């Protein structure tokens, strides 16, 4: 049985014939099916307006599909409502293009937020936040406010916040859009190290 499970790694995310139509008839996605397995890193490419951001919103539950099913660890996201939406989002790390950092909180506090929400112990939070900030070259910036950071640093804080809770899935929307080539390469190296640690990357 062990060998069998090894071959069929569990699906972390599955889209079954998903379509998304917006009012006015614009079809952002039509009949999309794919699967992300545990320990996989996938790239979604396509021209502007191809539906990449819609895909992300469906995974994060800020949109619902018009047809088809989005399954996260075999759980149909259509059934996830109310308070359970927040619980689902804890299992999905999202790196947004516009960072969405809290302006009145330090870098440390921004990154610690997902762990505070989980009720993790303070010592453990500090250890994990510092470790991820060091990896992203932000060790010296933990007390800074987002407004004191460059665009590239803000992007890295957003990435730190998304990976600190070691989610099952990390979804990144053009994560290297604002970064110079050297930094982009470093970020991609960090992302590619995540599947081995149990986080699939899309």
XYZ file of C-alpha atoms in Angstrom:
202
model
C 0.000 0.000 0.000
C 2.900 2.317 0.795
C 4.288 2.109 -2.728
C 0.883 2.872 -4.169
C 0.538 6.014 -2.100
C 3.974 7.097 -3.196
C 2.998 6.920 -6.858
C -0.273 8.776 -6.382
C 0.884 11.763 -4.385
C -2.106 13.461 -2.883
C -3.605 16.263 -4.838
C -3.286 19.559 -2.969
C -5.425 21.461 -5.466
C -7.627 20.313 -8.293
C -9.689 22.251 -10.819
C -12.441 20.130 -12.445
C -13.899 21.793 -15.565
C -13.957 25.211 -13.938
C -15.526 28.148 -15.745
C -15.829 31.703 -14.480
C -18.134 34.137 -16.196
C -18.449 37.722 -15.037
C -21.644 39.777 -15.335
C -21.835 41.180 -18.836
C -20.744 37.878 -20.316
C -16.954 38.124 -20.007
C -15.620 34.564 -19.652
C -12.401 34.726 -17.626
C -11.976 30.945 -17.547
C -13.679 28.229 -19.506
C -13.483 24.503 -18.699
C -10.143 24.622 -16.910
C -8.908 21.358 -15.390
C -5.537 20.784 -13.733
C -4.024 19.373 -10.584
C -1.261 20.433 -8.186
C 0.274 17.506 -6.332
C 2.060 17.585 -2.980
C 5.651 18.729 -3.483
C 5.064 20.167 -6.959
C 6.012 23.568 -8.346
C 3.949 24.723 -11.330
C 4.009 27.841 -13.496
C 0.873 29.377 -14.976
C 1.651 31.550 -17.974
C -0.556 33.520 -20.326
C -1.093 36.959 -21.783
C -2.677 39.778 -19.809
C -6.389 39.017 -19.436
C -5.931 35.258 -19.895
C -7.485 34.599 -16.491
C -4.427 34.101 -14.273
C -5.631 36.459 -11.537
C -9.128 34.929 -11.646
C -7.525 31.522 -11.074
C -5.791 32.898 -7.996
C -9.008 34.439 -6.657
C -10.844 31.120 -6.985
C -8.127 29.360 -4.974
C -8.186 32.078 -2.316
C -11.995 32.135 -2.192
C -12.332 35.786 -3.134
C -14.291 34.506 -6.178
C -16.523 31.460 -6.755
C -16.666 29.484 -10.006
C -19.698 29.795 -12.311
C -19.379 26.092 -13.200
C -17.159 23.204 -12.170
C -15.398 22.497 -8.890
C -12.267 23.704 -7.138
C -11.002 21.063 -4.696
C -8.401 21.779 -2.054
C -7.064 18.574 -0.509
C -10.215 16.878 -1.895
C -12.499 19.395 -0.112
C -14.871 21.161 -2.475
C -14.370 24.892 -1.893
C -18.003 25.542 -2.841
C -18.924 24.090 0.565
C -16.510 26.369 2.434
C -18.509 29.327 3.718
C -18.567 31.840 6.544
C -15.925 31.420 9.220
C -14.358 28.475 7.405
C -13.162 30.770 4.622
C -10.556 32.259 6.992
C -9.446 28.775 8.042
C -9.028 27.791 4.392
C -6.936 30.892 3.712
C -4.504 29.872 6.445
C -3.594 26.834 4.383
C -2.922 28.888 1.260
C -0.072 31.400 1.251
C -0.669 34.172 -1.267
C 1.879 36.627 -2.598
C -0.073 39.539 -4.075
C 1.320 41.931 -6.692
C 0.441 44.902 -4.483
C 1.917 43.383 -1.270
C -1.088 44.334 0.939
C 1.127 45.092 3.937
C -0.321 46.801 7.024
C 1.169 50.317 6.821
C 1.137 50.992 10.573
C 2.925 47.744 11.523
C 6.601 46.921 11.365
C 8.078 44.373 8.966
C 8.331 41.910 11.871
C 4.663 42.394 12.840
C 3.470 42.076 9.239
C 5.259 38.755 8.821
C 4.226 37.499 12.281
C 0.524 38.114 11.628
C -0.422 34.669 10.208
C 1.309 32.997 13.168
C -0.356 35.289 15.733
C -3.741 34.421 14.181
C -2.941 30.753 14.717
C -2.239 31.356 18.402
C 1.393 30.262 18.184
C 3.651 30.928 21.189
C 5.585 34.209 21.100
C 9.034 32.633 21.283
C 8.241 30.308 18.392
C 6.805 33.214 16.359
C 9.970 35.274 16.854
C 12.181 32.353 15.850
C 10.250 31.618 12.668
C 9.829 35.254 11.606
C 13.559 36.012 12.069
C 14.545 32.873 10.184
C 12.400 33.746 7.144
C 13.478 37.433 7.211
C 17.145 36.353 7.214
C 16.534 34.054 4.237
C 15.015 36.955 2.313
C 17.791 39.393 3.196
C 15.507 41.443 5.464
C 17.107 40.629 8.818
C 18.176 44.224 9.391
C 14.768 45.654 8.423
C 12.478 43.960 10.967
C 11.673 47.217 12.810
C 11.064 49.277 9.658
C 7.577 50.317 8.525
C 6.494 49.397 4.982
C 6.702 53.061 3.894
C 10.432 53.033 4.726
C 11.094 50.127 2.360
C 11.864 49.986 -1.354
C 9.368 48.280 -3.686
C 11.607 45.216 -3.817
C 11.824 45.041 -0.033
C 8.035 45.379 0.303
C 7.625 42.517 -2.168
C 10.003 40.358 -0.106
C 8.048 41.154 3.093
C 4.894 39.967 1.295
C 6.694 36.755 0.342
C 7.983 36.271 3.913
C 4.442 36.619 5.276
C 3.140 34.078 2.756
C 5.776 31.420 3.514
C 6.233 31.879 7.296
C 3.278 29.655 8.197
C 4.510 26.864 5.884
C 1.190 26.604 4.030
C 0.223 23.526 1.998
C 0.111 25.690 -1.113
C 1.800 28.953 -2.030
C 0.174 30.959 -4.815
C 2.278 33.807 -6.160
C 0.938 36.409 -8.601
C 3.944 37.660 -10.627
C 6.125 37.526 -7.517
C 9.239 38.908 -9.210
C 7.483 41.698 -11.131
C 9.111 44.521 -9.130
C 12.483 42.922 -8.510
C 15.862 43.200 -10.211
C 17.240 40.048 -11.932
C 19.588 39.032 -9.096
C 16.854 39.292 -6.502
C 14.374 37.560 -8.822
C 16.762 34.624 -9.120
C 17.105 34.463 -5.319
C 13.335 34.544 -4.817
C 12.843 31.758 -7.377
C 15.506 29.698 -5.586
C 13.615 30.193 -2.316
C 10.329 29.155 -3.981
C 11.903 26.068 -5.517
C 13.152 24.977 -2.079
C 9.606 25.015 -0.647
C 8.175 21.814 -2.230
C 10.825 19.718 -0.445
C 9.561 21.241 2.813
C 5.955 20.350 2.112
C 4.611 23.481 0.379
C 3.485 23.148 -3.249
C 4.044 26.293 -5.323
C 1.874 27.728 -8.079
